[in-house]
XYZ file of C-alpha atoms in Angstrom:
595
model
C -17.207 -22.901 -39.539
C -18.691 -19.459 -39.210
C -18.530 -16.779 -36.558
C -21.477 -15.171 -34.778
C -21.806 -12.122 -32.550
C -24.974 -10.892 -30.861
C -25.845 -7.988 -28.597
C -29.215 -8.519 -26.909
C -31.491 -6.618 -24.541
C -30.449 -3.444 -26.360
C -32.121 -0.393 -24.841
C -31.601 1.867 -27.847
C -30.244 1.183 -31.328
C -27.375 3.566 -32.069
C -24.633 3.838 -34.663
C -22.105 3.495 -31.857
C -23.550 0.149 -30.795
C -23.691 -1.066 -34.402
C -20.044 -0.106 -34.843
C -19.221 -1.992 -31.652
C -20.886 -5.133 -32.995
C -18.976 -4.811 -36.278
C -15.701 -4.434 -34.391
C -16.465 -7.536 -32.315
C -17.397 -9.499 -35.419
C -14.226 -8.433 -37.211
C -12.223 -10.131 -34.443
C -13.543 -13.521 -35.549
C -13.572 -12.998 -39.329
C -10.997 -15.766 -39.702
C -13.844 -18.170 -38.874
C -15.894 -16.951 -41.831
C -13.853 -15.198 -44.519
C -16.447 -15.624 -47.297
C -18.998 -12.931 -46.386
C -20.241 -10.707 -43.567
C -23.782 -9.825 -42.562
C -25.476 -7.815 -39.822
C -29.000 -7.204 -38.518
C -29.962 -4.306 -36.266
C -33.548 -4.088 -35.087
C -35.783 -4.161 -32.051
C -33.589 -4.923 -29.051
C -31.023 -7.016 -30.898
C -27.968 -6.862 -33.124
C -26.841 -10.055 -34.867
C -23.612 -10.191 -36.876
C -22.316 -13.114 -38.908
C -19.036 -14.062 -40.574
C -19.670 -16.799 -43.115
C -17.719 -19.830 -44.222
C -19.898 -21.195 -47.011
C -20.114 -24.999 -47.018
C -23.766 -25.709 -47.870
C -25.631 -23.549 -50.407
C -22.778 -21.091 -51.075
C -24.938 -19.005 -53.419
C -28.025 -18.209 -51.337
C -27.244 -19.237 -47.775
C -25.851 -15.921 -46.511
C -26.614 -14.917 -42.940
C -28.298 -13.677 -40.870
C -31.205 -15.767 -42.125
C -34.764 -14.424 -42.073
C -38.258 -15.884 -41.874
C -40.482 -15.174 -44.909
C -42.124 -12.212 -43.138
C -38.700 -11.063 -41.811
C -40.043 -11.013 -38.266
C -37.569 -13.640 -37.067
C -33.822 -13.476 -37.687
C -31.147 -16.097 -37.088
C -27.348 -16.231 -36.879
C -25.846 -19.742 -36.788
C -22.430 -21.323 -36.653
C -22.753 -24.983 -37.531
C -24.283 -27.697 -39.684
C -27.693 -29.356 -39.448
C -27.193 -32.794 -40.979
C -30.882 -33.756 -41.070
C -32.100 -30.514 -42.623
C -33.526 -32.214 -45.712
C -35.677 -34.462 -43.530
C -36.953 -31.440 -41.581
C -37.618 -29.512 -44.802
C -39.746 -32.365 -46.105
C -41.813 -32.320 -42.938
C -42.542 -28.619 -43.435
C -43.446 -28.966 -47.117
C -46.396 -26.684 -47.834
C -46.258 -25.200 -44.331
C -43.143 -23.018 -44.456
C -41.708 -21.048 -47.354
C -37.962 -21.594 -47.194
C -35.989 -18.722 -48.738
C -32.583 -20.412 -49.141
C -30.989 -23.826 -49.423
C -29.132 -23.333 -46.141
C -29.229 -26.296 -43.798
C -29.542 -23.895 -40.870
C -32.755 -22.253 -42.092
C -34.797 -25.147 -40.673
C -34.213 -23.697 -37.182
C -36.521 -20.794 -38.101
C -39.267 -23.203 -39.202
C -38.910 -25.228 -36.001
C -39.051 -22.077 -33.889
C -42.215 -20.875 -35.620
C -43.894 -24.238 -35.060
C -42.800 -24.455 -31.424
C -43.713 -20.865 -30.595
C -47.190 -21.185 -32.098
C -47.839 -24.362 -30.104
C -46.497 -22.750 -26.961
C -48.776 -19.744 -27.336
C -51.802 -22.045 -27.474
C -51.059 -23.575 -24.079
C -51.344 -22.153 -20.606
C -48.539 -24.247 -19.115
C -44.785 -24.158 -19.542
C -43.538 -25.945 -22.667
C -39.754 -26.512 -22.660
C -37.746 -25.972 -25.812
C -36.259 -29.448 -25.546
C -38.814 -30.781 -28.023
C -37.629 -28.302 -30.647
C -33.893 -28.582 -30.112
C -33.874 -32.385 -29.951
C -35.084 -32.439 -33.563
C -31.732 -31.043 -34.700
C -29.004 -33.508 -35.640
C -25.803 -31.592 -36.074
C -23.256 -29.273 -34.554
C -24.375 -25.729 -33.859
C -24.377 -22.568 -31.826
C -27.031 -20.031 -32.690
C -28.872 -16.881 -31.674
C -32.456 -16.439 -32.849
C -34.242 -13.111 -32.392
C -38.027 -12.853 -32.709
C -38.671 -9.204 -33.466
C -42.435 -9.686 -33.374
C -42.349 -10.906 -29.757
C -39.088 -9.193 -28.763
C -37.639 -12.539 -27.617
C -34.341 -14.274 -28.178
C -33.150 -17.885 -27.997
C -29.515 -18.983 -27.628
C -28.518 -22.657 -27.932
C -25.423 -24.818 -28.293
C -25.023 -28.382 -29.586
C -25.063 -31.332 -27.142
C -21.298 -31.880 -26.769
C -20.049 -28.375 -27.586
C -18.317 -29.124 -30.878
C -19.075 -25.505 -31.837
C -17.678 -22.875 -29.438
C -19.886 -20.227 -27.824
C -19.424 -17.640 -25.078
C -21.929 -15.431 -23.239
C -21.389 -12.201 -21.303
C -23.236 -9.237 -19.859
C -22.931 -5.598 -18.869
C -24.265 -3.858 -15.790
C -27.087 -2.276 -17.780
C -28.591 -5.676 -18.586
C -27.140 -6.064 -22.075
C -26.355 -9.665 -23.038
C -23.445 -10.468 -25.352
C -22.841 -13.676 -27.314
C -19.900 -14.631 -29.533
C -18.243 -17.661 -31.093
C -14.875 -16.831 -29.531
C -13.920 -14.994 -26.378
C -11.687 -12.550 -28.250
C -14.863 -10.861 -29.528
C -16.042 -10.309 -25.934
C -12.716 -9.421 -24.316
C -12.856 -5.739 -23.374
C -16.429 -5.362 -24.666
C -18.471 -6.465 -21.642
C -18.000 -6.745 -17.898
C -18.022 -10.528 -17.541
C -18.265 -13.529 -19.834
C -17.912 -17.299 -19.745
C -18.388 -20.374 -21.962
C -22.011 -21.105 -22.844
C -22.623 -24.662 -21.658
C -23.101 -27.392 -24.301
C -26.518 -29.016 -24.535
C -28.158 -25.927 -23.002
C -30.352 -23.089 -24.166
C -31.249 -19.648 -22.861
C -34.677 -18.247 -23.712
C -35.261 -14.588 -22.934
C -38.733 -15.246 -21.512
C -37.299 -17.508 -18.845
C -34.528 -14.992 -18.207
C -37.155 -12.272 -17.743
C -39.121 -14.388 -15.262
C -35.999 -15.225 -13.257
C -34.977 -11.575 -13.223
C -38.362 -10.558 -11.840
C -38.235 -13.300 -9.210
C -34.739 -12.230 -8.186
C -35.743 -8.579 -7.977
C -38.769 -9.417 -5.827
C -36.683 -11.553 -3.497
C -34.153 -8.732 -3.096
C -36.668 -6.024 -2.316
C -38.332 -5.010 -5.543
C -37.887 -1.268 -5.987
C -34.409 -1.338 -4.482
C -33.171 -3.655 -7.199
C -32.241 -2.051 -10.472
C -32.344 -3.451 -13.984
C -28.592 -3.875 -13.725
C -28.922 -6.427 -10.915
C -31.643 -8.296 -12.778
C -29.129 -9.183 -15.498
C -26.551 -10.516 -13.088
C -24.667 -13.749 -13.595
C -27.041 -15.319 -11.089
C -30.090 -14.803 -13.265
C -28.222 -15.895 -16.383
C -27.139 -19.135 -14.723
C -30.553 -19.894 -13.263
C -32.202 -19.256 -16.643
C -29.861 -21.573 -18.560
C -31.684 -24.847 -19.239
C -30.269 -28.235 -20.194
C -32.130 -29.758 -23.130
C -29.725 -32.632 -23.857
C -30.317 -35.500 -21.408
C -29.631 -39.177 -21.959
C -30.203 -42.344 -19.979
C -26.547 -43.290 -20.533
C -25.447 -40.466 -18.229
C -26.163 -43.073 -15.506
C -24.172 -46.307 -15.298
C -27.164 -48.265 -14.006
C -28.995 -47.580 -17.282
C -26.299 -49.301 -19.372
C -24.646 -51.890 -17.113
C -26.783 -54.785 -18.351
C -26.926 -53.751 -22.017
C -25.560 -55.894 -24.841
C -22.452 -54.988 -26.845
C -22.577 -55.306 -30.616
C -19.659 -54.865 -32.980
C -22.133 -54.684 -35.851
C -24.152 -51.916 -34.196
C -21.005 -49.827 -33.693
C -19.973 -50.411 -37.299
C -23.334 -49.517 -38.841
C -23.974 -46.491 -36.623
C -20.566 -44.956 -37.352
C -20.930 -45.508 -41.085
C -24.297 -43.737 -40.917
C -22.729 -40.844 -39.012
C -19.936 -40.366 -41.557
C -22.384 -40.546 -44.446
C -24.550 -37.843 -42.816
C -21.568 -35.602 -42.245
C -20.299 -35.761 -45.814
C -23.009 -33.194 -46.597
C -21.109 -30.474 -48.478
C -21.292 -28.277 -51.564
C -17.554 -27.534 -51.495
C -14.375 -29.696 -51.601
C -13.632 -31.608 -48.414
C -10.938 -33.883 -47.006
C -10.011 -36.000 -44.004
C -7.463 -35.565 -41.236
C -5.446 -38.782 -41.232
C -2.979 -38.919 -38.366
C -2.253 -42.626 -38.712
C -3.956 -43.485 -35.444
C -6.982 -45.765 -35.218
C -9.688 -43.114 -34.938
C -8.760 -40.903 -37.872
C -7.996 -43.983 -39.971
C -11.461 -45.423 -39.368
C -13.156 -42.136 -40.281
C -10.961 -41.795 -43.387
C -11.705 -45.338 -44.536
C -15.458 -44.864 -44.166
C -15.332 -41.482 -45.890
C -13.381 -43.019 -48.752
C -16.043 -45.711 -49.054
C -18.783 -43.122 -49.561
C -16.860 -40.363 -51.307
C -17.678 -41.542 -54.811
C -21.308 -42.379 -54.118
C -23.928 -40.222 -55.738
C -26.586 -38.725 -53.508
C -30.053 -37.463 -54.164
C -31.957 -34.649 -52.516
C -35.124 -32.777 -53.342
C -33.607 -30.537 -56.000
C -30.779 -32.381 -57.740
C -28.579 -35.425 -57.993
C -24.884 -34.765 -57.483
C -21.657 -36.498 -56.585
C -19.599 -35.969 -53.491
C -16.143 -34.641 -54.354
C -14.768 -37.733 -56.082
C -11.087 -37.492 -55.079
C -10.796 -37.729 -51.322
C -7.729 -35.880 -50.009
C -6.144 -36.898 -46.709
C -3.775 -34.803 -44.601
C -1.156 -35.715 -42.014
C 1.236 -33.487 -40.094
C 4.355 -34.138 -38.048
C 8.075 -33.728 -37.632
C 10.144 -35.778 -40.049
C 10.255 -39.342 -38.785
C 7.222 -38.879 -36.515
C 5.404 -42.066 -35.407
C 2.150 -40.946 -37.023
C 3.415 -40.168 -40.500
C 4.475 -43.667 -41.566
C 1.188 -45.116 -40.401
C -0.803 -42.357 -42.110
C 0.888 -43.099 -45.429
C 0.191 -46.804 -44.944
C -3.518 -46.129 -44.434
C -3.732 -43.679 -47.336
C -2.195 -46.229 -49.705
C -4.515 -48.924 -48.382
C -7.773 -46.988 -48.770
C -6.785 -44.952 -51.824
C -6.843 -41.294 -50.803
C -4.824 -38.499 -52.382
C -2.462 -38.092 -49.464
C -0.547 -35.024 -48.302
C 2.169 -35.258 -45.674
C 3.018 -31.935 -44.096
C 6.323 -31.666 -42.246
C 7.067 -28.847 -39.863
C 10.211 -28.096 -37.932
C 10.426 -27.604 -34.193
C 11.413 -23.982 -34.788
C 8.357 -23.397 -36.983
C 6.213 -24.809 -34.207
C 7.854 -22.626 -31.586
C 7.445 -19.554 -33.784
C 3.718 -20.233 -34.107
C 2.879 -20.720 -30.428
C 2.001 -17.087 -29.706
C -0.463 -17.027 -32.605
C -1.789 -20.466 -31.687
C -2.670 -19.353 -28.157
C -4.431 -16.285 -29.557
C -6.612 -18.405 -31.828
C -7.339 -21.349 -29.530
C -7.896 -19.142 -26.454
C -6.499 -21.482 -23.828
C -3.344 -22.051 -21.802
C -4.027 -25.742 -21.185
C -0.741 -27.536 -21.818
C -2.030 -30.517 -23.797
C -4.237 -28.318 -25.954
C -1.413 -25.943 -26.850
C 0.941 -28.836 -27.650
C -1.559 -30.512 -29.974
C -3.039 -27.338 -31.477
C 0.246 -26.090 -32.881
C 0.763 -28.783 -35.563
C -2.971 -28.738 -36.331
C -2.868 -24.962 -36.780
C 0.058 -25.286 -39.206
C -1.713 -28.092 -41.064
C -4.924 -26.079 -41.415
C -3.083 -23.369 -43.308
C -1.907 -25.877 -45.903
C -5.363 -27.421 -46.178
C -6.929 -24.030 -46.872
C -4.254 -23.187 -49.440
C -5.341 -26.257 -51.409
C -8.960 -25.127 -51.634
C -10.322 -27.562 -49.048
C -12.935 -25.965 -46.765
C -14.149 -28.909 -44.675
C -12.425 -31.917 -43.113
C -13.594 -34.916 -41.109
C -11.689 -35.744 -37.937
C -11.493 -38.590 -35.407
C -12.074 -36.536 -32.262
C -14.224 -38.092 -29.534
C -13.450 -41.805 -29.891
C -11.082 -41.905 -26.922
C -13.658 -40.289 -24.660
C -16.443 -42.637 -25.776
C -14.497 -45.902 -25.805
C -11.867 -45.222 -23.135
C -8.977 -45.004 -25.573
C -6.516 -43.041 -23.461
C -3.926 -45.325 -21.917
C -4.850 -44.476 -18.338
C -8.152 -46.310 -18.934
C -6.157 -49.550 -18.617
C -6.119 -48.786 -14.887
C -9.913 -48.446 -14.479
C -10.847 -50.542 -11.425
C -14.391 -51.398 -12.549
C -16.882 -51.046 -15.401
C -18.733 -48.437 -13.349
C -15.582 -46.341 -12.899
C -14.770 -46.773 -16.579
C -18.210 -45.649 -17.765
C -18.474 -42.719 -15.377
C -15.071 -41.497 -16.547
C -16.196 -41.602 -20.203
C -19.249 -39.529 -19.293
C -17.032 -37.050 -17.419
C -14.662 -36.850 -20.383
C -17.498 -36.167 -22.807
C -18.823 -33.402 -20.563
C -15.437 -31.651 -20.723
C -14.678 -32.116 -24.423
C -15.795 -28.576 -25.253
C -12.915 -27.296 -23.129
C -10.262 -29.527 -24.673
C -10.319 -31.534 -27.920
C -13.416 -29.925 -29.432
C -11.955 -26.511 -28.679
C -8.608 -27.489 -30.201
C -10.007 -29.020 -33.355
C -12.513 -26.259 -33.993
C -10.363 -23.237 -33.304
C -7.117 -24.553 -34.811
C -8.919 -25.196 -38.090
C -11.106 -22.094 -37.936
C -8.036 -19.909 -37.598
C -7.637 -20.468 -41.344
C -11.298 -20.751 -42.308
C -11.536 -24.553 -42.364
C -14.485 -26.433 -40.868
C -13.950 -29.608 -38.861
C -16.600 -32.299 -38.451
C -16.488 -35.107 -35.908
C -18.545 -38.233 -36.748
C -17.674 -40.002 -33.485
C -19.599 -37.231 -31.693
C -22.635 -37.521 -33.947
C -25.704 -37.442 -31.702
C -27.193 -40.669 -33.046
C -23.891 -42.528 -32.927
C -23.300 -41.401 -29.348
C -26.527 -43.052 -28.250
C -25.420 -46.373 -29.733
C -21.845 -46.204 -28.452
C -22.579 -44.914 -24.953
C -25.355 -47.457 -24.409
C -22.922 -50.259 -25.243
C -22.102 -52.353 -22.185
C -19.027 -50.752 -20.556
C -17.568 -54.197 -19.831
C -17.000 -54.587 -23.579
C -15.013 -51.345 -23.711
C -12.665 -52.063 -20.830
C -8.972 -52.783 -21.414
C -7.550 -54.373 -18.259
C -3.859 -55.259 -18.192
C -2.485 -55.840 -21.676
C -5.908 -55.905 -23.392
C -5.740 -53.373 -26.182
C -7.836 -50.232 -25.796
C -10.891 -49.610 -28.044
C -11.003 -53.290 -28.981
C -14.656 -53.135 -30.063
C -13.898 -50.340 -32.557
C -10.908 -52.252 -33.920
C -13.027 -55.358 -34.396
C -15.715 -53.339 -36.173
C -13.351 -51.858 -38.775
C -10.252 -54.080 -38.889
C -11.191 -55.352 -42.332
C -10.969 -51.815 -43.748
C -7.486 -51.020 -42.382
C -3.936 -52.401 -42.448
C -3.298 -54.624 -39.418
C -0.412 -52.392 -38.326
C -2.892 -49.563 -37.804
C -6.024 -51.468 -36.800
C -4.121 -52.912 -33.833
C -1.743 -50.018 -33.162
C -1.451 -48.765 -29.589
C -3.061 -45.436 -28.781
C -0.728 -42.502 -29.449
C -1.945 -39.085 -28.393
C -1.764 -36.551 -31.206
C 0.688 -34.282 -29.404
C 2.999 -37.304 -28.982
C 2.392 -38.829 -32.381
C 3.561 -35.772 -34.342
C 7.025 -36.472 -32.906
C 8.254 -37.103 -29.361
C 10.919 -34.430 -29.744
C 8.162 -31.815 -30.113
C 7.006 -32.198 -26.519
C 10.514 -32.810 -25.199
C 11.679 -29.549 -26.784
C 8.689 -27.609 -25.436
C 9.495 -28.820 -21.934
C 13.145 -27.839 -22.335
C 12.494 -24.413 -23.872
C 9.884 -23.424 -21.298
C 11.934 -24.700 -18.376
C 14.708 -22.315 -19.384
C 12.383 -19.394 -20.221
C 10.662 -19.413 -16.813
C 12.805 -18.929 -13.718
C 12.440 -20.697 -10.391
C 11.624 -17.347 -8.817
C 8.787 -16.756 -11.261
C 7.355 -20.170 -10.432
C 7.642 -19.426 -6.723
C 5.407 -16.389 -7.219
C 3.098 -17.940 -9.811
C 0.054 -17.794 -7.535
C 0.619 -14.078 -6.959
C 0.847 -13.235 -10.634
C -1.907 -15.658 -11.659
C -4.287 -16.071 -8.694
C -6.915 -17.722 -10.925
C -5.744 -21.254 -11.796
C -2.064 -20.753 -10.826
C 0.309 -22.579 -13.212
C 1.479 -25.957 -11.937
C 4.711 -26.120 -13.942
C 6.983 -23.960 -16.076
C 5.471 -25.007 -19.386
C 2.024 -23.950 -18.229
C 3.452 -20.692 -16.809
C 4.962 -19.926 -20.207
C 1.681 -20.453 -22.056
C -0.256 -18.619 -19.368
C 1.952 -15.544 -19.754
C 1.235 -15.391 -23.489
C -2.469 -15.955 -22.888
C -2.585 -13.072 -20.401
C -1.020 -10.734 -22.952
C -3.800 -11.564 -25.418
C -6.633 -11.830 -22.884
C -5.909 -10.033 -19.602
C -9.373 -10.232 -17.989
C -10.390 -12.488 -15.120
C -13.218 -13.805 -17.308
C -10.668 -15.053 -19.814
C -8.584 -16.755 -17.117
C -11.646 -18.486 -15.673
C -12.744 -19.751 -19.079
C -9.850 -22.246 -19.145
C -10.029 -25.481 -17.094
C -7.263 -26.363 -14.692
C -6.880 -29.770 -13.080
C -4.161 -32.340 -12.562
C -4.062 -35.024 -15.233
C -2.144 -38.095 -16.368
C -2.392 -38.993 -20.058
C -5.451 -36.725 -20.445
C -7.313 -38.162 -17.453
C -9.724 -36.219 -15.299
C -8.587 -35.508 -11.736
C -10.969 -38.200 -10.448
C -9.136 -40.937 -12.384
C -5.855 -40.115 -10.662
C -7.103 -42.313 -7.819
C -7.038 -45.373 -10.063
C -3.303 -45.951 -9.657
C -1.001 -44.958 -6.810
C 1.631 -43.971 -9.396
C -0.715 -41.287 -10.737
C -1.227 -39.392 -7.496
C 2.045 -37.481 -7.480
C 2.188 -37.168 -11.256
C 0.856 -34.392 -13.484
C 1.807 -35.196 -17.072
C -0.718 -35.170 -19.928
C 1.422 -37.297 -22.261
C 0.460 -40.900 -22.913
C 4.079 -41.834 -22.230
C 3.416 -41.093 -18.549
C 1.512 -44.389 -18.167
C 4.251 -46.799 -17.124
C 3.735 -50.449 -17.899
C 1.251 -49.643 -20.674
C 2.786 -47.251 -23.196
C 5.343 -49.094 -25.289
C 7.748 -46.138 -25.067
C 6.890 -44.877 -21.588
C 9.267 -42.464 -19.898
């Protein structure tokens, strides 16, 4: 992972503004401890904190076009960059081996084609060529334009804000924006913002409001930002009717996921796998182990992936996940590391965890704490990138509440809803918990190409009515690579799997730390998303100390949930309607150790 900061629509370049950008960038240096870079020119400032994964020697950022008229700051990985480079052979003079540099070549091609037409040409055609995880800001000094974009699912975090004078701010984490601009919010996944469309919307808004009476400040309001934000990522599988009659193929799932893992092993530094002992991480680990000793070829050299694949598990002593993780590691042959933490160590870390993950969501805080502690150990061992199993439960309906789905249509629509919210929950947790210590996380289940295969699979084949085991199609696809005890193990949410006493203790500690009187006045103290229980009140209080603004409070989702469900799915079972518990153990009659 890296960290990016941008200040755009700058009226005048000053040392004060440059110092402000450096201060903002310093706030997220944990994301990129390897090097810092900054560009100041035209109406833009772009700062970058680098974690070097691909091309450590020459891939420093910001990146520049050969004539230095376009500049780019990126957080992310472009997995198909070699394919794009080959297409531009003889047409574009690449200056580095960075995977992200291809964005500059694509922009140049798109912008030249756009300038030759008299009609609107959306940027979708350019952005859809990228296979990877990314958030970037591109500034075209020659045209005085900027482009901001975020990957389809929001694996990489990004926030956008503005000031009354029309200045636009962008940063990888909200801590860089807190106190630096008037308002900010998450930049939506699968969207882009092009300054030319922002300019047009601003002019239209000004005209509608009376022209001369509307100042430049109003033209940069949240209204014009929202109306200028364009979705580029659209899929037929957003609609149930497009997939309801499709086939379901175990082989297609198997082959597509193997391809995704192979793509994401792209690295010039040591990497590992997060192996919790659950199905999803075990599948990713087994596939990664399969390819970890393969030699690969690219345009410049033949090299081996890091030959000894290290796997990492974390939990309290005796946790359900740890035994299964060791079983998988022995089965597939990784160099395994089991990290034990104590409840007190977890409690001591919570304040720091909330600062780094930037949320007060109960499930996210519970699960982020052991991951945050694990990331520190991973970094201490010289590992800079890990593969993770995030996303499988959203795609295949792996959470235990999916057993209650009344129909294939309800099931599929819930998976689409869950994917649309991942950037606020699991993607946020995985990215920021790891980035707190300068470790990059990659998520093959959320690979763009794999998503198209998995989400177009007939939803009937994913359903798990009654005692049918969840994610059966995934288990069938990879059962031969895993021990039976793991391949057919019931879903255990990460925050539960690290040890049931972890959550039980958090509930007990927070119930005693927050008084009944405080809860009675929760809506007065926290009018935005008032806490629903004492545990949430406790986390919210810490969050407010770190991030006191209304923008920060609004950046965190708040809805009732059972076992990580959306609020809509609470209607699936009468027992859910008066329940608000994110643990999988809340699903009675399904979880083997339900409350």
